[in-house]
Short mmCIF file of C-alpha atoms in Angstrom, two decimals:
data_model
loop_
_atom_site.label_atom_id
_atom_site.label_comp_id
_atom_site.label_asym_id
_atom_site.label_seq_id
_atom_site.Cartn_x
_atom_site.Cartn_y
_atom_site.Cartn_z
CA UNK A 27 0.00 0.00 0.00
CA UNK A 28 1.19 3.46 -0.77
CA UNK A 29 -0.28 5.17 2.21
CA UNK A 30 -2.42 3.52 4.74
CA UNK A 31 -3.42 6.30 7.06
CA UNK A 32 -3.86 5.15 10.61
CA UNK A 33 -4.55 8.42 12.33
CA UNK A 34 -7.29 7.94 14.91
CA UNK A 35 -10.14 10.27 14.22
CA UNK A 36 -13.15 11.24 16.17
CA UNK A 37 -15.46 9.06 14.19
CA UNK A 38 -17.98 8.02 16.77
CA UNK A 39 -17.62 10.59 19.47
CA UNK A 40 -14.74 8.80 21.12
CA UNK A 41 -12.00 11.33 20.66
CA UNK A 42 -8.57 10.19 21.64
CA UNK A 43 -9.56 6.61 22.16
CA UNK A 44 -7.11 4.00 20.93
CA UNK A 45 -8.62 2.67 17.74
CA UNK A 46 -8.51 -0.98 16.90
CA UNK A 47 -9.85 -2.69 13.85
CA UNK A 48 -13.46 -3.63 14.36
CA UNK A 49 -13.79 -7.38 14.70
CA UNK A 50 -15.52 -9.47 12.11
CA UNK A 51 -19.21 -9.93 12.85
CA UNK A 52 -20.19 -12.89 14.97
CA UNK A 53 -22.03 -14.56 12.12
CA UNK A 54 -18.90 -14.32 10.00
CA UNK A 55 -16.79 -15.86 12.74
CA UNK A 56 -19.23 -18.74 12.93
CA UNK A 57 -19.13 -19.10 9.15
CA UNK A 58 -15.34 -19.14 9.18
CA UNK A 59 -15.29 -21.84 11.82
CA UNK A 60 -17.83 -23.90 9.92
CA UNK A 61 -16.08 -23.43 6.59
CA UNK A 62 -12.86 -24.55 8.19
CA UNK A 63 -14.63 -27.74 9.20
CA UNK A 64 -15.72 -28.30 5.60
CA UNK A 65 -19.18 -26.77 5.56
CA UNK A 66 -19.66 -25.59 1.99
CA UNK A 67 -22.74 -23.57 2.75
CA UNK A 68 -20.77 -21.63 5.28
CA UNK A 69 -18.11 -21.03 2.67
CA UNK A 70 -20.80 -19.83 0.28
CA UNK A 71 -21.90 -17.38 2.94
CA UNK A 72 -18.35 -16.09 3.27
CA UNK A 73 -18.17 -15.81 -0.49
CA UNK A 74 -21.26 -13.64 -0.58
CA UNK A 75 -20.16 -11.48 2.32
CA UNK A 76 -16.55 -10.99 1.33
CA UNK A 77 -16.86 -11.31 -2.45
CA UNK A 78 -17.39 -7.55 -2.88
CA UNK A 79 -14.37 -6.82 -0.72
CA UNK A 80 -12.12 -9.13 -2.69
CA UNK A 81 -13.57 -7.86 -5.97
CA UNK A 82 -12.95 -4.26 -4.98
CA UNK A 83 -9.40 -4.90 -3.81
CA UNK A 84 -8.56 -6.71 -7.03
CA UNK A 85 -10.29 -4.11 -9.18
CA UNK A 86 -8.03 -1.49 -7.67
CA UNK A 87 -4.97 -3.30 -8.98
CA UNK A 88 -5.81 -5.53 -11.93
CA UNK A 89 -7.28 -4.76 -15.39
CA UNK A 90 -11.02 -4.93 -15.12
CA UNK A 91 -11.53 -7.74 -17.61
CA UNK A 92 -9.27 -10.02 -15.57
CA UNK A 93 -10.78 -9.26 -12.19
CA UNK A 94 -13.33 -12.08 -12.14
CA UNK A 95 -10.71 -14.73 -12.83
CA UNK A 96 -8.43 -13.41 -10.11
CA UNK A 97 -11.32 -13.29 -7.63
CA UNK A 98 -12.09 -16.93 -8.33
CA UNK A 99 -8.46 -17.87 -7.83
CA UNK A 100 -8.38 -16.02 -4.55
CA UNK A 101 -11.37 -17.89 -3.17
CA UNK A 102 -9.83 -21.19 -4.17
CA UNK A 103 -6.74 -20.11 -2.27
CA UNK A 104 -8.89 -19.07 0.68
CA UNK A 105 -10.47 -22.48 0.78
CA UNK A 106 -7.09 -24.13 0.87
CA UNK A 107 -5.50 -21.77 3.34
CA UNK A 108 -8.43 -21.45 5.70
CA UNK A 109 -7.13 -24.10 8.10
CA UNK A 110 -4.01 -22.01 8.60
CA UNK A 111 -6.01 -19.05 9.92
CA UNK A 112 -5.68 -19.22 13.69
CA UNK A 113 -8.03 -16.48 14.77
CA UNK A 114 -11.36 -16.45 12.97
CA UNK A 115 -12.05 -12.90 14.13
CA UNK A 116 -9.17 -11.74 11.93
CA UNK A 117 -10.68 -13.21 8.81
CA UNK A 118 -11.42 -9.83 7.22
CA UNK A 119 -7.88 -8.54 7.39
CA UNK A 120 -6.54 -11.94 6.42
CA UNK A 121 -8.58 -12.28 3.24
CA UNK A 122 -7.92 -8.65 2.32
CA UNK A 123 -4.19 -9.17 2.64
CA UNK A 124 -4.40 -12.36 0.65
CA UNK A 125 -6.36 -10.59 -2.08
CA UNK A 126 -3.86 -7.74 -2.24
CA UNK A 127 -0.93 -10.10 -2.53
CA UNK A 128 -2.63 -12.18 -5.17
CA UNK A 129 -3.57 -9.13 -7.19
CA UNK A 130 0.00 -7.87 -7.08
CA UNK A 131 1.29 -11.28 -8.14
CA UNK A 132 -1.10 -11.21 -11.05
CA UNK A 133 -0.01 -7.75 -12.07
CA UNK A 134 3.61 -8.82 -12.03
CA UNK A 135 2.90 -11.89 -14.11
CA UNK A 136 0.93 -10.15 -16.79
CA UNK A 137 3.07 -8.07 -19.06
CA UNK A 138 1.89 -4.64 -20.04
CA UNK A 139 -0.59 -4.84 -22.87
CA UNK A 140 -1.48 -1.82 -24.88
CA UNK A 141 -4.72 -3.32 -26.14
CA UNK A 142 -7.86 -1.89 -24.67
CA UNK A 143 -10.35 -4.26 -23.14
CA UNK A 144 -13.16 -5.40 -25.35
CA UNK A 145 -15.93 -3.58 -23.62
CA UNK A 146 -14.20 -0.26 -23.36
CA UNK A 147 -16.23 2.44 -25.05
CA UNK A 148 -19.13 0.28 -25.96
CA UNK A 149 -22.09 2.00 -27.43
CA UNK A 150 -23.75 2.60 -24.06
CA UNK A 151 -22.84 6.07 -22.82
CA UNK A 152 -23.45 5.01 -19.22
CA UNK A 153 -20.92 2.23 -19.56
CA UNK A 154 -18.43 4.56 -21.16
CA UNK A 155 -18.87 7.09 -18.37
CA UNK A 156 -18.46 4.37 -15.73
CA UNK A 157 -15.24 3.17 -17.29
CA UNK A 158 -13.94 6.70 -17.59
CA UNK A 159 -14.58 7.41 -13.92
CA UNK A 160 -13.09 4.08 -12.93
CA UNK A 161 -9.99 4.86 -14.96
CA UNK A 162 -9.65 8.18 -13.15
CA UNK A 163 -10.18 6.44 -9.84
CA UNK A 164 -7.43 4.00 -10.62
CA UNK A 165 -4.97 6.85 -10.96
CA UNK A 166 -5.25 7.59 -7.25
CA UNK A 167 -2.78 6.25 -4.67
CA UNK A 168 -3.47 2.64 -3.85
CA UNK A 169 -4.98 3.08 -0.39
CA UNK A 170 -7.38 5.74 -1.59
CA UNK A 171 -8.50 3.98 -4.72
CA UNK A 172 -9.09 0.73 -2.90
CA UNK A 173 -11.26 2.37 -0.28
CA UNK A 174 -13.16 4.46 -2.82
CA UNK A 175 -13.78 1.46 -5.04
CA UNK A 176 -15.15 -0.45 -2.08
CA UNK A 177 -17.38 2.53 -1.32
CA UNK A 178 -18.68 3.42 -4.78
CA UNK A 179 -18.27 0.30 -6.90
CA UNK A 180 -19.07 -2.32 -4.29
CA UNK A 181 -21.55 -0.15 -2.41
CA UNK A 182 -20.14 -0.70 1.07
CA UNK A 183 -20.38 1.98 3.71
CA UNK A 184 -17.41 3.18 5.69
CA UNK A 185 -18.14 1.03 8.75
CA UNK A 186 -18.66 -2.01 6.55
CA UNK A 187 -15.34 -1.44 4.83
CA UNK A 188 -13.57 -1.13 8.16
CA UNK A 189 -15.16 -4.30 9.47
CA UNK A 190 -14.57 -6.47 6.46
CA UNK A 191 -11.10 -5.28 5.52
CA UNK A 192 -9.81 -5.12 9.07
CA UNK A 193 -8.99 -1.41 9.07
CA UNK A 194 -9.79 1.15 11.70
CA UNK A 195 -12.71 3.50 11.26
CA UNK A 196 -10.30 6.39 11.24
CA UNK A 197 -8.20 4.96 8.45
CA UNK A 198 -11.21 4.31 6.28
CA UNK A 199 -12.65 7.73 6.96
CA UNK A 200 -9.40 9.49 6.10
CA UNK A 201 -8.90 7.43 2.95
CA UNK A 202 -12.42 8.19 1.82
CA UNK A 203 -12.09 11.89 2.51
CA UNK A 204 -8.68 12.48 0.98
CA UNK A 205 -9.29 10.10 -1.88
CA UNK A 206 -12.53 11.87 -2.69
CA UNK A 207 -10.75 15.22 -2.71
CA UNK A 208 -8.20 13.91 -5.19
CA UNK A 209 -10.81 12.25 -7.35
CA UNK A 210 -12.88 15.40 -7.44
CA UNK A 211 -9.86 17.32 -8.68
CA UNK A 212 -9.10 14.75 -11.34
CA UNK A 213 -12.65 14.72 -12.62
CA UNK A 214 -12.73 18.49 -12.77
CA UNK A 215 -9.42 18.56 -14.62
CA UNK A 216 -10.56 15.92 -17.04
CA UNK A 217 -13.66 17.78 -18.14
CA UNK B 23 -19.90 18.15 6.76
CA UNK B 24 -23.09 16.37 5.88
CA UNK B 25 -21.45 15.39 2.60
CA UNK B 26 -18.69 13.75 4.62
CA UNK B 27 -21.29 11.90 6.60
CA UNK B 28 -22.86 10.66 3.40
CA UNK B 29 -19.47 9.56 2.14
CA UNK B 30 -18.90 7.67 5.36
CA UNK B 31 -22.24 6.09 6.08
CA UNK B 32 -24.38 6.62 3.00
CA UNK B 33 -26.84 8.58 5.09
CA UNK B 34 -27.67 12.24 5.20
CA UNK B 35 -27.50 14.81 2.46
CA UNK B 36 -25.86 13.47 -0.68
CA UNK B 37 -23.38 15.53 -2.62
CA UNK B 38 -24.53 15.36 -6.27
CA UNK B 39 -21.12 14.08 -7.30
CA UNK B 40 -21.21 11.31 -4.70
CA UNK B 41 -24.66 10.24 -5.78
CA UNK B 42 -23.53 10.29 -9.40
CA UNK B 43 -20.47 8.17 -8.56
CA UNK B 44 -22.61 5.64 -6.73
CA UNK B 45 -25.02 5.41 -9.62
CA UNK B 46 -22.34 5.30 -12.31
CA UNK B 47 -19.85 2.96 -10.72
CA UNK B 48 -22.37 0.65 -9.11
CA UNK B 49 -22.81 -1.18 -12.40
CA UNK B 50 -19.21 -2.41 -12.23
CA UNK B 51 -19.51 -4.08 -8.84
CA UNK B 52 -19.37 -7.66 -7.71
CA UNK B 53 -22.30 -9.66 -9.03
CA UNK B 54 -21.40 -12.63 -7.01
CA UNK B 55 -23.46 -15.65 -6.67
CA UNK B 56 -21.08 -18.26 -5.38
CA UNK B 57 -20.94 -20.17 -8.62
CA UNK B 58 -17.82 -22.00 -7.57
CA UNK B 59 -18.97 -23.19 -4.19
CA UNK B 60 -21.07 -26.06 -5.39
CA UNK B 61 -18.10 -27.46 -7.23
CA UNK B 62 -15.56 -27.22 -4.47
CA UNK B 63 -14.27 -30.47 -3.04
CA UNK B 64 -15.87 -31.20 0.28
CA UNK B 65 -13.46 -31.46 3.14
CA UNK B 66 -15.75 -32.28 6.01
CA UNK B 67 -19.32 -33.52 5.99
CA UNK B 68 -20.83 -36.20 3.82
CA UNK B 69 -22.35 -35.60 0.43
CA UNK B 70 -25.65 -33.74 0.32
CA UNK B 71 -28.33 -33.76 -2.34
CA UNK B 72 -26.92 -30.68 -4.04
CA UNK B 73 -23.54 -32.17 -4.59
CA UNK B 74 -24.49 -35.07 -6.83
CA UNK B 75 -23.40 -33.31 -9.96
CA UNK B 76 -20.06 -32.55 -8.42
CA UNK B 77 -19.73 -36.14 -7.27
CA UNK B 78 -20.40 -37.42 -10.77
CA UNK B 79 -17.84 -35.06 -12.18
CA UNK B 80 -15.31 -36.52 -9.75
CA UNK B 81 -16.38 -39.94 -10.91
CA UNK B 82 -15.70 -38.83 -14.46
CA UNK B 83 -12.31 -37.54 -13.46
CA UNK B 84 -11.55 -40.79 -11.68
CA UNK B 85 -12.52 -42.75 -14.76
CA UNK B 86 -10.31 -40.52 -16.86
CA UNK B 87 -7.41 -41.08 -14.49
CA UNK B 88 -8.03 -44.83 -14.53
CA UNK B 89 -8.16 -44.87 -18.31
CA UNK B 90 -4.99 -42.88 -18.45
CA UNK B 91 -3.27 -45.28 -16.09
CA UNK B 92 -4.44 -48.26 -18.14
CA UNK B 93 -3.30 -46.60 -21.32
CA UNK B 94 0.07 -45.91 -19.81
CA UNK B 95 0.33 -49.41 -18.40
CA UNK B 96 -0.41 -50.99 -21.77
CA UNK B 97 2.25 -49.05 -23.58
CA UNK B 98 0.33 -46.01 -24.71
CA UNK B 99 1.79 -44.18 -27.67
CA UNK B 100 4.92 -46.27 -27.68
CA UNK B 101 7.33 -43.54 -26.81
CA UNK B 102 8.81 -44.21 -23.38
CA UNK B 103 10.03 -40.66 -22.98
CA UNK B 104 6.59 -39.09 -22.87
CA UNK B 105 5.06 -41.73 -20.62
CA UNK B 106 6.31 -40.24 -17.45
CA UNK B 107 3.37 -40.12 -15.05
CA UNK B 108 2.59 -36.63 -13.85
CA UNK B 109 2.45 -35.76 -10.22
CA UNK B 110 -0.97 -34.18 -10.55
CA UNK B 111 -2.68 -37.08 -12.28
CA UNK B 112 -3.22 -39.47 -9.35
CA UNK B 113 -4.87 -36.82 -7.19
CA UNK B 114 -8.35 -38.27 -7.20
CA UNK B 115 -10.76 -38.08 -4.31
CA UNK B 116 -11.74 -41.35 -2.62
CA UNK B 117 -15.27 -41.18 -3.97
CA UNK B 118 -13.96 -41.50 -7.49
CA UNK B 119 -11.68 -44.42 -6.77
CA UNK B 120 -14.50 -46.75 -6.01
CA UNK B 121 -16.69 -45.70 -8.87
CA UNK B 122 -14.39 -45.72 -11.81
CA UNK B 123 -16.38 -48.47 -13.48
CA UNK B 124 -18.31 -48.71 -16.75
CA UNK B 125 -21.03 -46.36 -15.60
CA UNK B 126 -18.48 -43.82 -14.57
CA UNK B 127 -16.79 -44.18 -17.93
CA UNK B 128 -19.95 -43.03 -19.63
CA UNK B 129 -20.03 -39.98 -17.46
CA UNK B 130 -16.41 -39.29 -18.22
CA UNK B 131 -17.13 -39.69 -21.89
CA UNK B 132 -19.90 -37.18 -21.72
CA UNK B 133 -17.90 -34.69 -19.74
CA UNK B 134 -14.63 -34.86 -21.53
CA UNK B 135 -12.77 -36.62 -24.25
CA UNK B 136 -9.84 -37.78 -22.18
CA UNK B 137 -11.15 -41.36 -22.21
CA UNK B 138 -11.80 -41.82 -25.88
CA UNK B 139 -10.30 -39.97 -28.76
CA UNK B 140 -8.03 -37.29 -27.47
CA UNK B 141 -4.77 -37.89 -25.70
CA UNK B 142 -4.67 -38.26 -21.95
CA UNK B 143 -3.67 -35.42 -19.74
CA UNK B 144 -0.11 -34.31 -20.12
CA UNK B 145 0.88 -36.85 -22.74
CA UNK B 146 1.85 -36.02 -26.25
CA UNK B 147 -0.46 -37.53 -28.87
CA UNK B 148 1.11 -40.59 -30.33
CA UNK B 149 1.03 -41.95 -33.86
CA UNK B 150 -1.86 -44.30 -33.05
CA UNK B 151 -4.24 -41.50 -32.20
CA UNK B 152 -7.14 -40.97 -34.49
CA UNK B 153 -6.39 -38.32 -37.04
CA UNK B 154 -7.63 -34.97 -36.01
CA UNK B 155 -8.60 -36.01 -32.54
CA UNK B 156 -5.50 -35.03 -30.64
CA UNK B 157 -3.95 -31.84 -31.84
CA UNK B 158 -7.26 -30.16 -32.65
CA UNK B 159 -8.56 -30.66 -29.18
CA UNK B 160 -5.22 -29.71 -27.74
CA UNK B 161 -5.50 -26.12 -28.89
CA UNK B 162 -9.16 -25.71 -28.17
CA UNK B 163 -10.02 -23.88 -24.98
CA UNK B 164 -11.26 -26.11 -22.19
CA UNK B 165 -15.03 -26.27 -21.97
CA UNK B 166 -17.34 -26.94 -19.05
CA UNK B 167 -16.21 -29.76 -16.86
CA UNK B 168 -13.76 -30.97 -19.40
CA UNK B 169 -10.38 -32.18 -18.26
CA UNK B 170 -7.58 -30.19 -19.75
CA UNK B 171 -6.04 -32.10 -22.59
CA UNK B 172 -3.39 -29.65 -23.61
CA UNK B 173 -0.23 -31.71 -23.74
CA UNK B 174 2.41 -29.23 -22.75
CA UNK B 175 0.62 -27.71 -19.82
CA UNK B 176 2.77 -28.14 -16.75
CA UNK B 177 0.12 -27.73 -14.10
CA UNK B 178 -3.63 -27.25 -14.16
CA UNK B 179 -5.07 -23.92 -13.10
CA UNK B 180 -6.13 -23.62 -9.48
CA UNK B 181 -9.78 -23.53 -10.45
CA UNK B 182 -9.45 -26.74 -12.40
CA UNK B 183 -7.48 -28.38 -9.62
CA UNK B 184 -10.28 -27.59 -7.24
CA UNK B 185 -12.84 -29.04 -9.58
CA UNK B 186 -14.37 -25.69 -10.42
CA UNK B 187 -16.23 -24.79 -13.54
CA UNK B 188 -13.87 -22.99 -15.85
CA UNK B 189 -15.32 -19.59 -16.55
CA UNK B 190 -15.67 -18.35 -20.05
CA UNK B 191 -12.85 -16.00 -20.88
CA UNK B 192 -14.08 -12.50 -20.67
CA UNK B 193 -11.83 -11.37 -23.47
CA UNK B 194 -11.90 -13.46 -26.63
CA UNK B 195 -8.59 -13.90 -28.29
CA UNK B 196 -8.74 -12.99 -31.92
CA UNK B 197 -6.03 -15.44 -32.90
CA UNK B 198 -7.95 -18.49 -31.72
CA UNK B 199 -11.52 -17.44 -32.35
CA UNK B 200 -11.93 -16.48 -35.91
CA UNK B 201 -15.65 -17.10 -35.71
CA UNK B 202 -16.15 -15.32 -32.48
CA UNK B 203 -17.50 -12.16 -33.98
CA UNK B 204 -21.20 -12.02 -34.22
CA UNK B 205 -23.20 -10.28 -36.79
CA UNK B 206 -22.59 -9.52 -40.42
CA UNK B 207 -20.43 -11.70 -42.57
CA UNK B 208 -17.44 -9.97 -44.02
CA UNK B 209 -17.72 -8.85 -47.59
CA UNK B 210 -14.36 -10.35 -48.51
CA UNK B 211 -12.61 -13.51 -47.36
CA UNK B 212 -11.03 -13.50 -43.94
CA UNK B 213 -7.60 -13.94 -45.42
CA UNK B 214 -7.77 -10.62 -47.22
CA UNK B 215 -4.87 -8.48 -46.13
CA UNK B 216 -5.74 -5.55 -43.96
CA UNK B 217 -5.17 -2.22 -45.61
CA UNK B 218 -3.89 0.45 -43.31
CA UNK B 219 -5.91 3.59 -43.55
CA UNK B 220 -4.20 6.91 -43.86
CA UNK B 221 -5.32 9.10 -41.02
CA UNK B 222 -7.31 12.15 -41.82
CA UNK B 223 -5.64 15.45 -41.26
CA UNK B 224 -6.47 16.63 -37.81
CA UNK B 225 -5.52 19.69 -35.93
CA UNK B 226 -2.58 19.18 -33.61
CA UNK B 227 -2.77 20.80 -30.21
CA UNK B 228 -2.06 24.48 -30.23
CA UNK B 229 1.64 25.18 -30.02
CA UNK B 230 2.64 21.60 -30.72
CA UNK B 231 5.01 20.87 -33.57
CA UNK B 232 3.68 18.59 -36.29
CA UNK B 233 5.78 15.60 -35.39
CA UNK B 234 4.08 13.37 -37.93
CA UNK B 235 5.83 15.35 -40.63
CA UNK B 236 9.02 15.97 -38.70
CA UNK B 237 9.78 12.89 -36.68
CA UNK B 238 12.81 12.82 -34.46
CA UNK B 239 13.51 13.30 -30.83
CA UNK B 240 15.20 16.65 -31.30
CA UNK B 241 12.35 18.14 -33.19
CA UNK B 242 9.73 16.72 -30.90
CA UNK B 243 10.86 16.99 -27.32
CA UNK B 244 7.39 16.05 -26.17
CA UNK B 245 6.16 18.56 -23.72
CA UNK B 246 9.42 20.37 -23.20
CA UNK B 247 8.66 23.21 -25.57
CA UNK B 248 5.64 24.22 -23.53
CA UNK B 249 6.81 23.03 -20.14
CA UNK B 250 3.84 20.70 -20.12
CA UNK B 251 4.03 17.66 -17.89
CA UNK B 252 3.11 14.75 -20.11
CA UNK B 253 2.17 11.24 -19.07
CA UNK B 254 4.54 8.48 -20.06
CA UNK B 255 1.80 6.60 -21.91
CA UNK B 256 -1.89 6.88 -22.49
CA UNK B 257 -4.17 5.52 -19.82
CA UNK B 258 -7.65 4.12 -20.21
CA UNK B 259 -9.24 7.44 -19.40
CA UNK B 260 -7.10 9.14 -22.06
CA UNK B 261 -8.13 6.54 -24.61
CA UNK B 262 -11.78 7.04 -23.78
CA UNK B 263 -11.44 10.77 -24.16
CA UNK B 264 -9.59 10.50 -27.43
CA UNK B 265 -11.86 7.99 -29.08
CA UNK B 266 -15.15 9.38 -27.84
CA UNK B 267 -15.60 12.13 -30.45
CA UNK B 268 -15.06 9.82 -33.43
CA UNK B 269 -17.24 6.96 -32.25
CA UNK B 270 -20.51 8.24 -33.75
CA UNK B 271 -18.94 8.36 -37.18
CA UNK B 272 -17.48 4.89 -36.71
CA UNK B 273 -20.91 3.64 -35.71
CA UNK B 274 -22.38 5.12 -38.88
CA UNK B 275 -20.08 2.81 -40.85
CA UNK B 276 -22.06 -0.14 -39.57
CA UNK B 277 -25.32 1.22 -40.91
CA UNK B 278 -23.70 2.31 -44.14
CA UNK B 279 -22.28 -1.14 -44.83
CA UNK B 280 -25.13 -3.21 -43.47
CA UNK B 281 -23.33 -4.64 -40.45
CA UNK B 282 -25.62 -6.41 -38.01
CA UNK B 283 -25.92 -4.93 -34.51
CA UNK B 284 -23.38 -6.51 -32.23
CA UNK B 285 -20.81 -6.96 -34.95
CA UNK B 286 -17.39 -6.19 -33.55
CA UNK B 287 -14.75 -4.61 -35.73
CA UNK B 288 -11.27 -4.58 -34.26
CA UNK B 289 -9.04 -1.76 -35.32
CA UNK B 290 -5.42 -1.38 -34.40
CA UNK B 291 -4.32 2.20 -33.98
CA UNK B 292 -0.77 3.45 -33.80
CA UNK B 293 -0.69 6.68 -31.85
CA UNK B 294 2.29 8.98 -31.90
CA UNK B 295 3.27 10.32 -28.51
CA UNK B 296 4.63 13.68 -29.61
CA UNK B 297 1.44 14.73 -31.35
CA UNK B 298 -1.24 12.43 -29.95
CA UNK B 299 -2.35 11.74 -33.48
CA UNK B 300 -3.17 8.42 -35.06
CA UNK B 301 -0.49 7.63 -37.59
CA UNK B 302 -1.83 4.28 -38.67
CA UNK B 303 -5.21 2.56 -38.39
CA UNK B 304 -5.72 -0.99 -39.53
CA UNK B 305 -8.84 -3.12 -39.30
CA UNK B 306 -8.04 -6.60 -38.09
CA UNK B 307 -9.36 -9.96 -39.18
CA UNK B 308 -12.06 -10.80 -40.11
CA UNK B 309 -12.79 -7.27 -41.24
CA UNK B 310 -9.35 -6.41 -42.54
CA UNK B 311 -9.58 -5.23 -46.10
CA UNK B 312 -13.37 -5.10 -46.12
CA UNK B 313 -15.30 -1.92 -46.82
CA UNK B 314 -16.70 -2.03 -43.30
CA UNK B 315 -13.26 -2.45 -41.77
CA UNK B 316 -11.77 0.32 -43.85
CA UNK B 317 -14.64 2.64 -43.01
CA UNK B 318 -14.31 2.07 -39.27
CA UNK B 319 -10.54 2.35 -39.39
CA UNK B 320 -10.86 5.60 -41.31
CA UNK B 321 -13.25 7.01 -38.75
CA UNK B 322 -11.07 6.05 -35.80
CA UNK B 323 -8.00 7.41 -37.53
CA UNK B 324 -9.37 10.87 -36.89
CA UNK B 325 -9.08 10.47 -33.13
CA UNK B 326 -6.94 12.99 -31.33
CA UNK B 327 -5.38 11.84 -28.07
CA UNK B 328 -3.47 13.81 -25.52
CA UNK B 329 0.25 13.84 -26.03
CA UNK B 330 2.56 11.53 -24.10
CA UNK B 331 6.29 10.95 -23.65
CA UNK B 332 6.62 7.48 -25.16
CA UNK B 333 7.36 7.62 -28.92
CA UNK B 334 4.24 5.74 -29.94
CA UNK B 335 1.88 3.09 -28.67
CA UNK B 336 -0.53 0.64 -30.25
CA UNK B 337 -4.15 0.47 -29.24
CA UNK B 338 -6.48 -2.28 -30.35
CA UNK B 339 -10.01 -1.03 -30.12
CA UNK B 340 -12.93 -3.39 -30.66
CA UNK B 341 -15.85 -1.34 -31.88
CA UNK B 342 -19.16 -3.03 -31.28
CA UNK B 343 -21.92 -1.94 -33.59
CA UNK B 344 -24.86 -0.47 -31.74
CA UNK B 345 -28.36 -1.77 -32.36
#
């Protein structure tokens, strides 16, 4: 990560309090435990809950047309590595870290290609606008673009991002705020 | 401050830009039904009613492995060098080991051709293989539930190892899918050579030297003459901006030449960094050399991109004809 801001902020009226990453929800802990024991339905539940997080993290680093494949690979890796996770409450940070590493590996493997993806600039103006904004978003520093993608593309709120990625509320809030400032400037410059 | 609150929690007064971003970017999000979960190997509990299909696919894999072992044991293609058993082949779940019988062979036959016809996994096709069965299948992309029969592949993909459905590639490769384009048939044979289209004269940015006519690093110190900070290469957003204005004209080519909606014409553009102009536009197969391909290439050749430091880059743009 370029900059992962960890300044505690007064996010919930607890100024000065030592911030720790919010723990994964109890139902997720139970699902992690069950998935570790081989319960596929529990793993499906984890897939639904953390799929957007993994998708957003990968989308921040990998060409969009390759994101789905990388996400699938990550969940296969999660299934294999799940027994090595000691503390189920740390699942969010664990899977986020795994997704980041996997996305970086993928980016290293794939050589730079100057071809545009197939669906770029399709006839739909909405799609074109979405891809344009995403391209601008991807020019931001890594920490900001990841958080903003989770917020706007995956539709998670700040507290949800903090919980599922294992970041503090303050970090997420700062990344959202500063990232949004930079994105606003880029969009104004671009038009 | 309320905008910050909306950014944080999605509640409160929404900044118009934030609402627009949510609406615009939301279409690119995760659409995830856990399509892989039903195919994952079970590590704990016994088989449930929803896993029968997966079980049968393991049976098919087991039968394929058994057939491969038998084939190897009986001498196979006759070349001892290529008969080295692979480390990944014997990895078969217990459920398949007991069911690799005639019934399972039928399943394996339906799911993949590793039992009959094509060569077994990881083994070069021998001289006794039926003509056309081996090499043709070897280059074809793996289809649903089909064991990978490509001979030189060192290790299956993680998704295949885990027994997952291979997903369709999101980006078709033009070299292996000549028939992948939908819509109108080309007016000339596919083998017709693509004719590069001379770009139309376009106005270079104000103050920029015409580097298309005067190439050379000394004459075109990109950006230095104006003190402009140029990007090293074009990004996606730059490409979108550059191509956007010429797309309507390119779309008109489809109507003019009777191309069916959905027809995709791939055009390779060579963009010069010093001027941001297209110096070469070539329609690619199967539309290379066709009137449609030339028309689209001609339209896209008028695109004007922002300037960049790198001498020139190639962009392959697949234009999909609108309905």
